[in-house]
Short mmCIF file of C-alpha atoms in Angstrom, two decimals:
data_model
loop_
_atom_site.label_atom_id
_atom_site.label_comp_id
_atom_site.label_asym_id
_atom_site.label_seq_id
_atom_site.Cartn_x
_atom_site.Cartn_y
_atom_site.Cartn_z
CA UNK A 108 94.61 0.42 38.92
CA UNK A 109 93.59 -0.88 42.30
CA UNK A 110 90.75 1.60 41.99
CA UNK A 111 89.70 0.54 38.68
CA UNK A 112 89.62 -3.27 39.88
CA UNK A 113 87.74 -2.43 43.02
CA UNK A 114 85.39 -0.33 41.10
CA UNK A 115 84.56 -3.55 38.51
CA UNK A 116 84.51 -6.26 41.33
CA UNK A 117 81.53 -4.11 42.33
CA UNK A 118 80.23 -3.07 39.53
CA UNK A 119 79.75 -7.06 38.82
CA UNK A 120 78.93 -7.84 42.18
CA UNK A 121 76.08 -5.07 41.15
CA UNK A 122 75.13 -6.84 37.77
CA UNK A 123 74.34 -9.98 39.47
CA UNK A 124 72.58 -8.66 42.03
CA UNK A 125 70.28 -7.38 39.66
CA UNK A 126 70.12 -10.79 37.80
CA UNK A 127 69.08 -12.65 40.95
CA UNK A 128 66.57 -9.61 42.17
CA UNK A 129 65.30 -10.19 37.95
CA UNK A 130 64.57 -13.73 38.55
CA UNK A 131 62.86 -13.65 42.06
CA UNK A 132 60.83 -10.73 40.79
CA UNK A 133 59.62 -13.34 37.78
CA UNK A 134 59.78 -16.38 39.63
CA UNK A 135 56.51 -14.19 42.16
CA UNK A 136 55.20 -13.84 39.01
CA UNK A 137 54.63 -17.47 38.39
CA UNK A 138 53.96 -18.43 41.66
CA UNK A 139 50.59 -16.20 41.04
CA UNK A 140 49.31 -18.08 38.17
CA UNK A 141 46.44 -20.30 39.30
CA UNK A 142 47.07 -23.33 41.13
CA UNK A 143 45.72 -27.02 40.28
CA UNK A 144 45.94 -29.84 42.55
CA UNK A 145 47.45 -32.02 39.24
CA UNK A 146 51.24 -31.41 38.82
CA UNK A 147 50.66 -32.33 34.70
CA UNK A 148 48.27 -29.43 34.35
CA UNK A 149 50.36 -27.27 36.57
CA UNK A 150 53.13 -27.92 34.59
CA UNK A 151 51.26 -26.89 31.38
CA UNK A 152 50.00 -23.27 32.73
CA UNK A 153 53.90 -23.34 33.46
CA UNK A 154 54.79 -24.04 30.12
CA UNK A 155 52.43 -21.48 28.40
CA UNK A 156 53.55 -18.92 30.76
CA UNK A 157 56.72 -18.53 28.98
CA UNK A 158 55.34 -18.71 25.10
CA UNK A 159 57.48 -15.90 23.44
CA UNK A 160 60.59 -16.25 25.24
CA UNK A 161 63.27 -16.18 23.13
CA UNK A 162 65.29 -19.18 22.13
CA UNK A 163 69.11 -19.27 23.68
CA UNK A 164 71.17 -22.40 23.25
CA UNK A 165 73.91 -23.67 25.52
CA UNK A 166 73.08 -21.93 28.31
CA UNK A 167 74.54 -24.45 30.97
CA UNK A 168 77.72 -24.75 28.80
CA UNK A 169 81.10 -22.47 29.16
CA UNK A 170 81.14 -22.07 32.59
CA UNK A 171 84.87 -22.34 34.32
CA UNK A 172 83.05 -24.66 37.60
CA UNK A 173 79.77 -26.18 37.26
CA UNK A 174 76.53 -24.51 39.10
CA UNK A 175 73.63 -24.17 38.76
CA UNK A 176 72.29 -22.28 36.30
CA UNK A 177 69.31 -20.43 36.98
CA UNK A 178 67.01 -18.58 33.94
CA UNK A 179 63.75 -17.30 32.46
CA UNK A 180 64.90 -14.78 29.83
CA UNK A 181 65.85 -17.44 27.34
CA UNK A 182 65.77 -20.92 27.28
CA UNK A 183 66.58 -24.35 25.28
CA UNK A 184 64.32 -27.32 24.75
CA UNK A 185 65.84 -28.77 28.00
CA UNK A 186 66.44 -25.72 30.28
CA UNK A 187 62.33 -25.00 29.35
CA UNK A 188 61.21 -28.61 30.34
CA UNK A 189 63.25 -28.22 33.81
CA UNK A 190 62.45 -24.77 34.67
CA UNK A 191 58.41 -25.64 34.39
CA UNK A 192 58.98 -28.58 36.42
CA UNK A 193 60.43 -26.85 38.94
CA UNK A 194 58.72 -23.95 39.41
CA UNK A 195 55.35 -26.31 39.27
CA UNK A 196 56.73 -28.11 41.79
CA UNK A 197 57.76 -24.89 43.60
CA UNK A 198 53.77 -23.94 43.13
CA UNK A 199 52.24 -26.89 44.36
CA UNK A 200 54.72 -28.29 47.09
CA UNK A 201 56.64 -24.96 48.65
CA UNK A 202 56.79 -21.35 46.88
CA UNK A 203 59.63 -19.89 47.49
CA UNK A 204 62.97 -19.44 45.10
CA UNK A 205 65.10 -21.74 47.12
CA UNK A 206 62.14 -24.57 46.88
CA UNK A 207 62.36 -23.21 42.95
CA UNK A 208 66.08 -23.64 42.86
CA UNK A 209 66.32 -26.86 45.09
CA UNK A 210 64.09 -28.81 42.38
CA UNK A 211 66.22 -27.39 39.65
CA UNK A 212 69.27 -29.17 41.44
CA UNK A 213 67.45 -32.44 41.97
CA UNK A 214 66.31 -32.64 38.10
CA UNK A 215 69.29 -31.47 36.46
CA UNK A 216 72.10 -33.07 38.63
CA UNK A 217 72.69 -36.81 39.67
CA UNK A 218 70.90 -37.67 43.02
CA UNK A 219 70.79 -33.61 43.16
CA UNK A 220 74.26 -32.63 44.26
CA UNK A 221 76.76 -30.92 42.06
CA UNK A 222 80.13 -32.00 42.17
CA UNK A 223 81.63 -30.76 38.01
CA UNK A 224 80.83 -31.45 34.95
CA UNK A 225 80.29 -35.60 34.84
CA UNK A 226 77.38 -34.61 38.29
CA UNK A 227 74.87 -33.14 34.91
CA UNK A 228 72.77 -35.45 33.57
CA UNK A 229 73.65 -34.66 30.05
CA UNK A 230 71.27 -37.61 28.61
CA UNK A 231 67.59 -37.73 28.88
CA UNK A 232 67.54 -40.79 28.43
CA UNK A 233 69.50 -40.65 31.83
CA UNK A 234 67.79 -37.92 32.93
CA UNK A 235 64.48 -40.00 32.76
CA UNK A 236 65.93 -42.60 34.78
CA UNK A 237 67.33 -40.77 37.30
CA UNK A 238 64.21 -38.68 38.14
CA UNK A 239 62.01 -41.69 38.08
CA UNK A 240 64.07 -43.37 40.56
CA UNK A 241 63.78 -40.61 42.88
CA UNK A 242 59.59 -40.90 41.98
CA UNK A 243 59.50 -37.40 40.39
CA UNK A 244 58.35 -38.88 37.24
CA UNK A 245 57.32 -42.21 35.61
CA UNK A 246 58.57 -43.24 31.99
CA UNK A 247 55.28 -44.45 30.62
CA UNK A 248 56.38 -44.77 27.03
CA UNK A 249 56.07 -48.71 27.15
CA UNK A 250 52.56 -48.36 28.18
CA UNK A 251 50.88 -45.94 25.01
CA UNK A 252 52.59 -48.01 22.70
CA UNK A 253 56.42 -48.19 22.95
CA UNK A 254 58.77 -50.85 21.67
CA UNK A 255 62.14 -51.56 22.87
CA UNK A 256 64.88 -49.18 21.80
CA UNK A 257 68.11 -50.43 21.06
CA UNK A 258 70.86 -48.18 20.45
CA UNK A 259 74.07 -47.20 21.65
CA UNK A 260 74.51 -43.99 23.44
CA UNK A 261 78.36 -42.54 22.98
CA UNK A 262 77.71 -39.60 21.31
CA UNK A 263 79.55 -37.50 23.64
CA UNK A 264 82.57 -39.19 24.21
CA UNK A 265 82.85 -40.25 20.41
CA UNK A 266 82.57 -36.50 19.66
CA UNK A 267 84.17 -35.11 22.63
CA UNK A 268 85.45 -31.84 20.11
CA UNK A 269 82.22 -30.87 20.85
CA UNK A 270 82.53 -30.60 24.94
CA UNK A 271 85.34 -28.48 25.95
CA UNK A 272 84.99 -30.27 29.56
CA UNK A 273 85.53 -33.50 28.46
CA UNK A 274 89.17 -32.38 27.67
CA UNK A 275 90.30 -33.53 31.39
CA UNK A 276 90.78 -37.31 30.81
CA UNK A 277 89.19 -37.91 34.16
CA UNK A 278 86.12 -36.04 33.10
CA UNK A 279 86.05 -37.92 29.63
CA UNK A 280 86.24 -41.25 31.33
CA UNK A 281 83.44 -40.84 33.86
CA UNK A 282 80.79 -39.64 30.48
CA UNK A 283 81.93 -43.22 29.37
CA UNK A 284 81.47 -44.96 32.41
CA UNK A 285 77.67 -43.28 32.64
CA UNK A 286 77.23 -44.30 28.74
CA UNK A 287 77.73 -48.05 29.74
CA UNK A 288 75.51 -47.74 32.14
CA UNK A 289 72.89 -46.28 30.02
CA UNK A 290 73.72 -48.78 27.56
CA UNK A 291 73.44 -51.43 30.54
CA UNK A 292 69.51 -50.88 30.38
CA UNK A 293 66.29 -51.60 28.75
CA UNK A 294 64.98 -48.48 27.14
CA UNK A 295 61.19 -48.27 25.15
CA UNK A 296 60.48 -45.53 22.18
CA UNK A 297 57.13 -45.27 20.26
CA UNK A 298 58.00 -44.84 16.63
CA UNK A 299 57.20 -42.24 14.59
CA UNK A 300 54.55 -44.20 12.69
CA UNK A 301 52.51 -45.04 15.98
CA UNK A 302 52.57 -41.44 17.48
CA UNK A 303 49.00 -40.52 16.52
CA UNK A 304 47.48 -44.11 17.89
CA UNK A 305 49.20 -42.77 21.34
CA UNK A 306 48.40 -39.28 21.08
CA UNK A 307 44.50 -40.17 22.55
CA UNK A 308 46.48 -41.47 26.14
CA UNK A 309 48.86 -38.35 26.51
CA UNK A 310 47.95 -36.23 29.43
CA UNK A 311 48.49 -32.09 29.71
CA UNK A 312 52.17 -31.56 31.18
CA UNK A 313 53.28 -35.07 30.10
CA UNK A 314 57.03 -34.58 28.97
CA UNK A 315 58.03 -36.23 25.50
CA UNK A 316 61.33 -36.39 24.04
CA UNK A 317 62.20 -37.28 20.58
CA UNK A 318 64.80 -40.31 19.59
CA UNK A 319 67.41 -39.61 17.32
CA UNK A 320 68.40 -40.74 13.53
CA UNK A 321 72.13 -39.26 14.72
CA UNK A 322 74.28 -42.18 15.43
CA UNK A 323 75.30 -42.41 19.36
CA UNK A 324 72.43 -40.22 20.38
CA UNK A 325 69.51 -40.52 22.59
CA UNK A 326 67.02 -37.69 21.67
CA UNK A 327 67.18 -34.62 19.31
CA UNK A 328 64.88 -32.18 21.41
CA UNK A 329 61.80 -32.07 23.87
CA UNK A 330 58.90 -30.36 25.29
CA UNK A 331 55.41 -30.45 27.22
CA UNK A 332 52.39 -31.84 25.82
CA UNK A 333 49.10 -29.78 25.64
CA UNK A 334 45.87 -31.42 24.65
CA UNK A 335 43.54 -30.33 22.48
CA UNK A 336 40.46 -33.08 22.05
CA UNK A 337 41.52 -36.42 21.09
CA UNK A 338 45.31 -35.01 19.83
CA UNK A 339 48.40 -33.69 21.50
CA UNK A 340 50.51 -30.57 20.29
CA UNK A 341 53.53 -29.63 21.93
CA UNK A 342 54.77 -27.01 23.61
CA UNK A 343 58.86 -26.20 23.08
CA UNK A 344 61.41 -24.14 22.87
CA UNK A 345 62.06 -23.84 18.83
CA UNK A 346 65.30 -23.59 17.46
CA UNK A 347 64.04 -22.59 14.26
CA UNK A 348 61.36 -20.66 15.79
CA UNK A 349 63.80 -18.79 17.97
CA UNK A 350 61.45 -18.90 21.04
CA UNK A 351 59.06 -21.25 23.20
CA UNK A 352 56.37 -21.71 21.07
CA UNK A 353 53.51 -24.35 20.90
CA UNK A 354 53.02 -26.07 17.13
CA UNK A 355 50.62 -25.32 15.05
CA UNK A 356 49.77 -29.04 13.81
CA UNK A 357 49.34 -32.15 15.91
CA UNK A 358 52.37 -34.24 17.45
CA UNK A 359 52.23 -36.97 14.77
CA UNK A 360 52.47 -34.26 12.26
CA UNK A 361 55.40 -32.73 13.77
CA UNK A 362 57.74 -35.48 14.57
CA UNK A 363 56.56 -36.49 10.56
CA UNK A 364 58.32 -33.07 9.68
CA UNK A 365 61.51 -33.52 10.89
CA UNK A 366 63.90 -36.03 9.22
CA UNK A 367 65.98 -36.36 12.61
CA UNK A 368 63.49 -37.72 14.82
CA UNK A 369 62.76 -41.49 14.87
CA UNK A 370 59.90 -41.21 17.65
CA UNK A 371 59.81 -39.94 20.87
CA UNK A 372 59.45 -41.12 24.63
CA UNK A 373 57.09 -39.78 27.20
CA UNK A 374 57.19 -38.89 31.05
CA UNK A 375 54.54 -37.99 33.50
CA UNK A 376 55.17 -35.87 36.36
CA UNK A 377 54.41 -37.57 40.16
CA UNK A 378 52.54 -35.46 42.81
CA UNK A 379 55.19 -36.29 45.53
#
């Protein structure tokens, strides 16, 4: 038995090892795509790098401890806009994996230091906020054409079923402490209706997120914008498509599509 257990301990320790060796071999990979002195448009060559990969939800979820979760194999609307950000931050600041993985930490995590579940920044629209106070990125929706956007974000702690974490009481009270504070601020969407008139002042690599007809919650999905002329398409990890794939009609067109969204809100990314 004691073999057996030593044998599987390494065994694992083996698996892993091949995991991480996986993801620095990729991560060299696309550090050699070509470089552009603009973070937006290194973002997009980012973001078209990994067209075809497949589509895996809930990839940050399940874990017993939080950490951070590193991966190029599959990805989820979210996990794809944070993974191009930081490996085109990695490319145009510092290229190596811990620079990769150190970006990573400071988008995903609350002033980039993990400390359980509450440290994620499970809301974009907190997510936003957070990363444009530490001058990452700017939220530009109110200036292409976005209105104030009044809602109440609880949708996590009003369906906490949903998270297994937010079983601990102490865990479930600090998500509803950050949802007040949300709450506490102004917030801008552009509507649905208005997304073409704004799709002329969208830049490559500018991130949009798209509000949410579901009651208590801040955005349904996201992605990276890719210009084509005068319109924008996006660029996104698909649910229905099962994989990152860029639409096939305009932006306007696709928010139209789908019942769920109500409009969307837009970042660009700051050379810093």
């Amino acid at each position: 038995m004691i073999r057996f257990v030593v044998l599987s301990i390494l065994l694992l320790g083996s698996v892993a090892s091949f995991g991480q060796a996986g993801l620095q071999k990729t991560f060299v990979q696309k550090m050699e795509l070509p470089a552009s002195p603009d973070i937006g448009t290194q973002v997009l060559r980012m973001s078209e790098s990994f067209l075809g990969t497949p589509y895996v939800a809930g990839s940050l979820e399940g874990n017993p401890t939080e950490r951070l979760v590193c991966k190029f194999d599959g990805l989820d609307c979210t996990t794809l806009v944070e993974s191009v950000i930081a490996l085109a931050v990695a490319k145009t600041e510092n290229s190596t994996f811990d620079e990769y993985k150190n970006e990573l930490t400071r988008l995903r995590y609350r002033d980039g230091v993990i400390d359980g579940y509450p440290s994620r920044l499970h809301y974009i629209l907190d997510w936003m906020y957070e990363n444009q106070k530490r001058g990452r990125l700017e939220d530009i929706t109110s200036k292409v054409g976005g209105v104030p956007f009044n809602k109440e974000i609880n949708f996590m702690t009003t369906h906490a079923n949903l998270y297994p974490s937010l079983a601990a009481s102490e865990v479930y009270e600090k998500l509803k402490e950050q949802e007040a504070v949300i709450n506490s601020r102004e917030h801008s969407y552009i509507p649905k209706s208005a997304i073409q008139k704004a799709e002329p002042m969208l830049h490559d690599g500018d991130i949009v997120a798209f509000t949410s007809s579901v009651e208590g919650l801040d955005v349904n999905h996201m992605g990276v914008i890719s210009k084509v002329g005068s319109r924008a398409y996006l660029i996104h990890a698909s649910l229905t498509g099962k994989k990152v794939i860029m639409t096939n009609v305009p932006l306007a067109e696709y928010v139209a599509s789908v019942p769920k969204h109500t409009g969307m809100i837009v970042a660009r990314l700051n050379d810093i």
